[in-house]
mmCIF file of C-alpha atoms in Angstrom:
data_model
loop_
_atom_site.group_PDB
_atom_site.id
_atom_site.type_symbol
_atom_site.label_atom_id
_atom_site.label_comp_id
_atom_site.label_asym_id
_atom_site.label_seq_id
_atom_site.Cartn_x
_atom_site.Cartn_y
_atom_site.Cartn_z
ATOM 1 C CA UNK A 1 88.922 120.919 97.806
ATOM 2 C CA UNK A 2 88.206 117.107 97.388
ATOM 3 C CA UNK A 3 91.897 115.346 96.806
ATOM 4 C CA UNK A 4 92.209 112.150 94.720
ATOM 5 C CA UNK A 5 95.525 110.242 96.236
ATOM 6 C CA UNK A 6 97.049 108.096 93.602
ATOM 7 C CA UNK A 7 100.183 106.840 95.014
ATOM 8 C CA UNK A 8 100.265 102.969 96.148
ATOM 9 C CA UNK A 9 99.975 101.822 99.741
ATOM 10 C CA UNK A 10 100.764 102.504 101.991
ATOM 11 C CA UNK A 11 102.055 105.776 101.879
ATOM 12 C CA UNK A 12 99.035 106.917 99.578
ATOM 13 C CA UNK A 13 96.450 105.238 102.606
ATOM 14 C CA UNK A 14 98.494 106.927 105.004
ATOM 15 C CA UNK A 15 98.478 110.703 103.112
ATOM 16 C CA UNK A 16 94.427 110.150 102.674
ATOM 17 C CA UNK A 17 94.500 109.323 106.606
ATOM 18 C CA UNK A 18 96.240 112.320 108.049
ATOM 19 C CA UNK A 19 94.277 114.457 105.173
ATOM 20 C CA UNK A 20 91.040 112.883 106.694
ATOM 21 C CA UNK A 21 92.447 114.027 110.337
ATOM 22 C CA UNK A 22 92.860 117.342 108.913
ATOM 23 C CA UNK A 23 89.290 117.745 107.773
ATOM 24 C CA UNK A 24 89.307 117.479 104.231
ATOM 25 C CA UNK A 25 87.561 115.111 101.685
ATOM 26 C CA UNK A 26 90.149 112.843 100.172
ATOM 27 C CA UNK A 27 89.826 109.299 98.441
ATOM 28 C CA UNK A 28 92.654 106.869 97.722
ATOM 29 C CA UNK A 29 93.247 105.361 94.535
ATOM 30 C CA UNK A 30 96.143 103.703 93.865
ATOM 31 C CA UNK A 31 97.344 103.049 90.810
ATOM 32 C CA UNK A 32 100.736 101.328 90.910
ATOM 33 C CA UNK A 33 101.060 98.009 93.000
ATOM 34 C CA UNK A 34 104.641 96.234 94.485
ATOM 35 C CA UNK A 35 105.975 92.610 94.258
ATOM 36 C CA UNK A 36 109.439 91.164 95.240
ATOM 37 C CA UNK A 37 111.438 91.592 91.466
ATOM 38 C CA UNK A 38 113.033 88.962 89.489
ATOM 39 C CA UNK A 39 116.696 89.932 90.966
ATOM 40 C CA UNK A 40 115.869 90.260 94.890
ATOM 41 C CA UNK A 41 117.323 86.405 95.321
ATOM 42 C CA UNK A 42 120.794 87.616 94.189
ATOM 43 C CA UNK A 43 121.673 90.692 96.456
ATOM 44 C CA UNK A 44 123.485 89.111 98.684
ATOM 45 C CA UNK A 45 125.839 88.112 96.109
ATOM 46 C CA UNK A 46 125.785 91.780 94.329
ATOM 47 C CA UNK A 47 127.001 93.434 97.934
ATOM 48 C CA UNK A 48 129.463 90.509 98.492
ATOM 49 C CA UNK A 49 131.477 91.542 95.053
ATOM 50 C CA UNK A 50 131.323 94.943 95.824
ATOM 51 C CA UNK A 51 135.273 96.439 97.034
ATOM 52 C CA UNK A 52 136.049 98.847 99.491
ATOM 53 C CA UNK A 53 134.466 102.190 98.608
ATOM 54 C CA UNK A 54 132.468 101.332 96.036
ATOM 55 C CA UNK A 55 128.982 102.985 95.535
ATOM 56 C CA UNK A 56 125.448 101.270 96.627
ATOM 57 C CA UNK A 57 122.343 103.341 95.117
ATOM 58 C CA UNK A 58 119.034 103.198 96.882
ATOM 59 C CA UNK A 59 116.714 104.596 94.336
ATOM 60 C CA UNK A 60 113.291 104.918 96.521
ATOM 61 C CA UNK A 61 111.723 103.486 99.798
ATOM 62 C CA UNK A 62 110.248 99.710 98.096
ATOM 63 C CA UNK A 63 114.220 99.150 97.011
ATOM 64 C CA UNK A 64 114.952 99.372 100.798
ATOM 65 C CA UNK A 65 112.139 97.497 102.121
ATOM 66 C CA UNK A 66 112.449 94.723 99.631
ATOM 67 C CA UNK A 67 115.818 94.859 99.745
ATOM 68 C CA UNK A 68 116.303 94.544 103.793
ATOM 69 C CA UNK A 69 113.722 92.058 104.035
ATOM 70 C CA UNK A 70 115.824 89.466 101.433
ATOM 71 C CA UNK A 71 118.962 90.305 103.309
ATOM 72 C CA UNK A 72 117.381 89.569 106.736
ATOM 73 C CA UNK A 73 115.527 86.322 105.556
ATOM 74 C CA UNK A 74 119.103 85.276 103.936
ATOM 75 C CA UNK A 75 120.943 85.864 107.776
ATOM 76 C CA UNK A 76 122.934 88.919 105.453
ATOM 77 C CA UNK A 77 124.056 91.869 106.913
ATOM 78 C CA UNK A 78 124.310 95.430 104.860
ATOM 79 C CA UNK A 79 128.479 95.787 104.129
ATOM 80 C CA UNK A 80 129.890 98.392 105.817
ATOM 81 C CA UNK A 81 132.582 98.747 103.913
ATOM 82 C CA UNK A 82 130.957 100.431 100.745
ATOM 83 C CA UNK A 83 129.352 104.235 100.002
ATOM 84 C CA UNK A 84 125.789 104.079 100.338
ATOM 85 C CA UNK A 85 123.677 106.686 98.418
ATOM 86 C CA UNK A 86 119.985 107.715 98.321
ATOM 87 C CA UNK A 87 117.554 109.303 96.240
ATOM 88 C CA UNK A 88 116.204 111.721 98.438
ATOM 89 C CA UNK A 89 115.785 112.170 102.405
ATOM 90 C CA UNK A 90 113.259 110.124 103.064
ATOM 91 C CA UNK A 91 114.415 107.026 101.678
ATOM 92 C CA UNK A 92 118.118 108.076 103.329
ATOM 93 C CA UNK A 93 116.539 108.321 106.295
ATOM 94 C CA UNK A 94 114.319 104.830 106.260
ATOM 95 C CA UNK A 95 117.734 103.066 104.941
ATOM 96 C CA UNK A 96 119.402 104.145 107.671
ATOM 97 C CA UNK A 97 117.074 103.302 110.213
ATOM 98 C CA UNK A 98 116.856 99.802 108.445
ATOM 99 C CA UNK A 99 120.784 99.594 108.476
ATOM 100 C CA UNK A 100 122.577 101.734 111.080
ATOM 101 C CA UNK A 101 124.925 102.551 108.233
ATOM 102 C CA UNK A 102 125.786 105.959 107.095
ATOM 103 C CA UNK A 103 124.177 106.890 103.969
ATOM 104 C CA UNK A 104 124.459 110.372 102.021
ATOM 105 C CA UNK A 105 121.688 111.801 99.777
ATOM 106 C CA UNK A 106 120.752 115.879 98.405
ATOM 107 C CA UNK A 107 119.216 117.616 101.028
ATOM 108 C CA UNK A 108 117.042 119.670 98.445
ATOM 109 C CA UNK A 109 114.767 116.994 96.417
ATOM 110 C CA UNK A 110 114.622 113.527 95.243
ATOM 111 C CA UNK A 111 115.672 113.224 91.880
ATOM 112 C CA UNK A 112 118.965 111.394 89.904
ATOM 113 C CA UNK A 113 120.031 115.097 88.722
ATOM 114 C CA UNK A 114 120.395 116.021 92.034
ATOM 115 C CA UNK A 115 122.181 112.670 93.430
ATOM 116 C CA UNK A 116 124.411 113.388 90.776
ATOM 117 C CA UNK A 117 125.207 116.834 91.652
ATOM 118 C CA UNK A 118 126.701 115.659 95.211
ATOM 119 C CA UNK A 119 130.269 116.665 95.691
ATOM 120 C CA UNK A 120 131.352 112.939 96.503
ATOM 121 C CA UNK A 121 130.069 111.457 92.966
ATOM 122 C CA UNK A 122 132.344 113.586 91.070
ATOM 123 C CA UNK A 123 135.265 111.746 90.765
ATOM 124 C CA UNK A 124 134.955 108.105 91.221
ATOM 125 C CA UNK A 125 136.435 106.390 88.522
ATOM 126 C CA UNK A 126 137.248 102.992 88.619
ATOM 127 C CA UNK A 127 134.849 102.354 90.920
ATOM 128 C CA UNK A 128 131.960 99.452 90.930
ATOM 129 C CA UNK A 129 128.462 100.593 91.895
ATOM 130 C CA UNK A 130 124.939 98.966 92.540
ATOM 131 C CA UNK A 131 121.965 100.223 91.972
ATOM 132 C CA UNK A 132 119.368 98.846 94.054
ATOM 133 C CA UNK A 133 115.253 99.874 92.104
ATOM 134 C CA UNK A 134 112.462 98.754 90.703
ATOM 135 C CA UNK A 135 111.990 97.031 87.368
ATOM 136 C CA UNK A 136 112.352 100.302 84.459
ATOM 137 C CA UNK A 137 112.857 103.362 85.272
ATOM 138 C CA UNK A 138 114.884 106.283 84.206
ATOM 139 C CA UNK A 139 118.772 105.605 82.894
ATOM 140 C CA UNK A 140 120.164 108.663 83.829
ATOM 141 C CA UNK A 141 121.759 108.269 86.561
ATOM 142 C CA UNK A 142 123.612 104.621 85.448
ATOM 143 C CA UNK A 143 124.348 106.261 82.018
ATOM 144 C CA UNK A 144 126.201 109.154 83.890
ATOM 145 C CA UNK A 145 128.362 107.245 86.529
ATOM 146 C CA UNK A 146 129.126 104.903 83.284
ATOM 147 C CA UNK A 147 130.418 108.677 81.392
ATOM 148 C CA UNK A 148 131.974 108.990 85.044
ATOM 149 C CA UNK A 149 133.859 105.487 84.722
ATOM 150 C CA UNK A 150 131.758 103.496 86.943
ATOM 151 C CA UNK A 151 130.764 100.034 86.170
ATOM 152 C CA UNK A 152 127.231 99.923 86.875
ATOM 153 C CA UNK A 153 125.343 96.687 87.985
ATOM 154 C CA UNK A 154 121.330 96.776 88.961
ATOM 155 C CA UNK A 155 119.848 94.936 91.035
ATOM 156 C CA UNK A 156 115.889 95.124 90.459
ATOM 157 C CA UNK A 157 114.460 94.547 94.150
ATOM 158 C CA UNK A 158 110.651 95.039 93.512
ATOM 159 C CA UNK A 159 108.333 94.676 90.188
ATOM 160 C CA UNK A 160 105.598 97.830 89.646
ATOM 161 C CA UNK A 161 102.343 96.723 87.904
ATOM 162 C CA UNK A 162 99.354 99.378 87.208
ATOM 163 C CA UNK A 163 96.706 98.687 88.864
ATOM 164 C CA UNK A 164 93.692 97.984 86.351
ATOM 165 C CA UNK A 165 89.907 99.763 86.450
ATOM 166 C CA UNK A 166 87.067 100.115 84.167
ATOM 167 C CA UNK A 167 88.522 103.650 82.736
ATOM 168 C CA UNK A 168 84.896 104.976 82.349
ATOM 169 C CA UNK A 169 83.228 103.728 85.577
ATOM 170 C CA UNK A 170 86.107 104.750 87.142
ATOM 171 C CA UNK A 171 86.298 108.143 85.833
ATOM 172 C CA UNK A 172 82.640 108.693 86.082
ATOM 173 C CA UNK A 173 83.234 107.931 90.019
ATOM 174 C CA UNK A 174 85.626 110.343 90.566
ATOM 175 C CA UNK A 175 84.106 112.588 88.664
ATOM 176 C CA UNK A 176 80.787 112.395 90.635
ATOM 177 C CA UNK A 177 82.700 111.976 93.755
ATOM 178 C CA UNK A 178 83.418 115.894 93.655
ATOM 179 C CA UNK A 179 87.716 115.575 92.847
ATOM 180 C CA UNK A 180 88.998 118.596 92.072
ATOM 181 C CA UNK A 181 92.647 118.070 93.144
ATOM 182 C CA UNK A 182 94.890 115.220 92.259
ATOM 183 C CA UNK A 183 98.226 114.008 94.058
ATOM 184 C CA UNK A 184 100.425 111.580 91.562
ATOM 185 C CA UNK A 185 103.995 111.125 92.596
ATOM 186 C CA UNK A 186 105.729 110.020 89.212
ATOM 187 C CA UNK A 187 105.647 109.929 85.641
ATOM 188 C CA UNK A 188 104.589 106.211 84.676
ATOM 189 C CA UNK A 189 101.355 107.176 87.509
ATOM 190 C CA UNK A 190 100.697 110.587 85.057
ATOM 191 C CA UNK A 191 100.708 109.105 82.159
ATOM 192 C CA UNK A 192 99.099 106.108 83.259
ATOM 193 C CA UNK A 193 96.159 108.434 85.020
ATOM 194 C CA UNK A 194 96.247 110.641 81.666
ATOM 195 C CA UNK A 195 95.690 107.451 79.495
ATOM 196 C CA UNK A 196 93.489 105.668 81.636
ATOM 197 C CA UNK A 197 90.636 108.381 81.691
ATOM 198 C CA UNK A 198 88.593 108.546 78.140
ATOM 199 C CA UNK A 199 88.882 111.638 75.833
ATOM 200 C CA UNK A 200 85.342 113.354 77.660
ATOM 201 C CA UNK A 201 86.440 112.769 80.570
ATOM 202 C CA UNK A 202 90.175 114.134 80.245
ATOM 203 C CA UNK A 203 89.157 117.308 78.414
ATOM 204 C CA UNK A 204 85.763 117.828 80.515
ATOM 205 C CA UNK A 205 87.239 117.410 84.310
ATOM 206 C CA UNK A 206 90.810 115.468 84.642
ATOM 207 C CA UNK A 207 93.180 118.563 82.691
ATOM 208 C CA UNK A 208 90.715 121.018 84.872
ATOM 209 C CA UNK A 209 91.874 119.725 88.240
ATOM 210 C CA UNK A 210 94.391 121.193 90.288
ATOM 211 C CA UNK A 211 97.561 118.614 90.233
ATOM 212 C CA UNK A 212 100.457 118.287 92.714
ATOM 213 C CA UNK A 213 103.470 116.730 91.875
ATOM 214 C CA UNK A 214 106.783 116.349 93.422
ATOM 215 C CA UNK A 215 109.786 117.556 90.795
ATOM 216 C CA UNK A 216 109.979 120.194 88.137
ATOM 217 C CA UNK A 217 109.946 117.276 85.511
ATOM 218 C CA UNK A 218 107.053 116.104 86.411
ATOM 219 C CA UNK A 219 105.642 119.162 86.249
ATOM 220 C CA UNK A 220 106.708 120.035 82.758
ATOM 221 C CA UNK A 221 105.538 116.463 81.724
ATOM 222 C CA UNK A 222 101.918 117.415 82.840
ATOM 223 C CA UNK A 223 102.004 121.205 81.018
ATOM 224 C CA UNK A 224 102.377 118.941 78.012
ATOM 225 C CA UNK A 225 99.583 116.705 78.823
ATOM 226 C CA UNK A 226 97.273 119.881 79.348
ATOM 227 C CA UNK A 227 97.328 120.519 82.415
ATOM 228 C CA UNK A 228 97.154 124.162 83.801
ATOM 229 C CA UNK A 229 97.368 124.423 87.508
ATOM 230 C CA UNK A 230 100.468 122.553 88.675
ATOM 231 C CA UNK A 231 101.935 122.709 92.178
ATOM 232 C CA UNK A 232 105.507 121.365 92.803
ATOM 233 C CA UNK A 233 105.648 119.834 96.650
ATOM 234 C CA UNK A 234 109.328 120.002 97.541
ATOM 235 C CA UNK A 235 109.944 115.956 97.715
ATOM 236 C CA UNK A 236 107.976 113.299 97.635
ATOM 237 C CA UNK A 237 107.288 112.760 101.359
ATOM 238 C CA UNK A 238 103.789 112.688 102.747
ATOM 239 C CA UNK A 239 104.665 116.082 104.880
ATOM 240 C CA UNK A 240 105.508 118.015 101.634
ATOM 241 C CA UNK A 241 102.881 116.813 100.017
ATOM 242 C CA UNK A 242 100.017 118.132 102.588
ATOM 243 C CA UNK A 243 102.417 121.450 102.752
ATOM 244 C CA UNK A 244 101.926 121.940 98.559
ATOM 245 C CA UNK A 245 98.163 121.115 99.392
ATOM 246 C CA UNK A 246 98.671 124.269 101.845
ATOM 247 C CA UNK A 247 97.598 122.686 104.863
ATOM 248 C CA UNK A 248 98.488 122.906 108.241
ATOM 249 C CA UNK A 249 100.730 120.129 109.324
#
């Protein structure tokens, strides 16, 4: 097994590390990169209108380490009189360590279906809520608090840009390079990886590689694409990643 790592540092440097320590060939290309986004400057004002109660989404780990690092440099302090929510444990967890606030998040995956599904978020109308994320992303989780009576804000903490190669070089490389397994944590990555390789390439090695994902979604998006052998990880964390690679952690 040779294991291409697409997700962007430095969790994808530190997955290719610990698969290194582990004794397997992997190589790390990243193909998303992070910058502070266009709304970062106004958070402390967002958290300041929030009332007692109301909701604060944290939507991945960039929207809390952007999003900690403005309120620090700004001499702001995380309100502790609101909800906080996360996407998944991991990001719960870093949040929480970043705040010392309580924060609640689905103990089974990482995805807005499942935030959505927690007990607490059924009946909260009339209540304001923030969503802290990157720039894009998926509107289902806004469009359902709206259906839920919510008035939604977002604040976008971080910008995502591709990362750009020379799609036939590139392919050619990891091609030659041995891959036979690929890693790629969201959908804008898979269809950026799926686009990004040319038509001989995609048909003659990329759909023939083993690919691990981390949600059922994602997993029907790439059966679309072509691709055969799909593993689901159980969330997107670096340890259930190696465990869908079935290797010893």
């Amino acid at each position: 097994m040779t294991i291409l790592v697409t997700r962007p540092s430095p969790a994808g440097e530190k997955l290719v590390n610990r698969l290194r320590t582990l004794g397997r060939v992997a190589f790390h290309s990243p193909l998303i990169e992070f910058a502070p986004g266009n709304q970062l400057a106004m958070l402390p004002n967002l958290l300041s209108s929030l009332n007692q109660q109301d909701l604060v989404f944290v939507l991945s780990q960039h929207a809390v380490n952007y999003a900690d690092r403005a309120l620090r440099q700004s001499a702001t302090r995380w309100p502790d009189n609101v909800s906080y929510y996360a996407i998944g444990r991991t990001t719960g967890l870093l949040f929480h360590r970043a705040s010392s606030l309580p924060v609640i998040y689905p103990q089974d995956g990482e995805t807005s279906e499942m935030l959505l599904n927690l007990p607490a978020l059924q009946r909260i109308q009339g209540k304001k809520a923030l969503i802290l994320r990157g720039n894009g992303g998926r509107e289902l989780l806004a469009e359902t608090l709206t259906e839920r009576g919510v008035e939604v804000t977002y604040c976008e903490c971080y910008q995502r840009s591709p990362v750009y190669y020379d799609a036939s070089e590139q392919s050619a490389l990891w091609q030659r390079a041995g891959i036979d397994t690929l890693v790629v944590t969201s959908g804008e990555m898979l269809q950026q990886l799926y686009q990004l390789v040319p038509d001989y390439y995609r048909n003659s090695w990329l759909l023939r590689c083993n690919l691990v994902v981390v949600s059922e979604r994602l997993a029907t998006l790439a059966r679309q694409l072509g691709w055969r052998a799909v593993r689901v990880a159980e969330n997107a964390d670096n340890d259930a990643l190696i465990r869908a690679l079935q290797l010893p952690d």
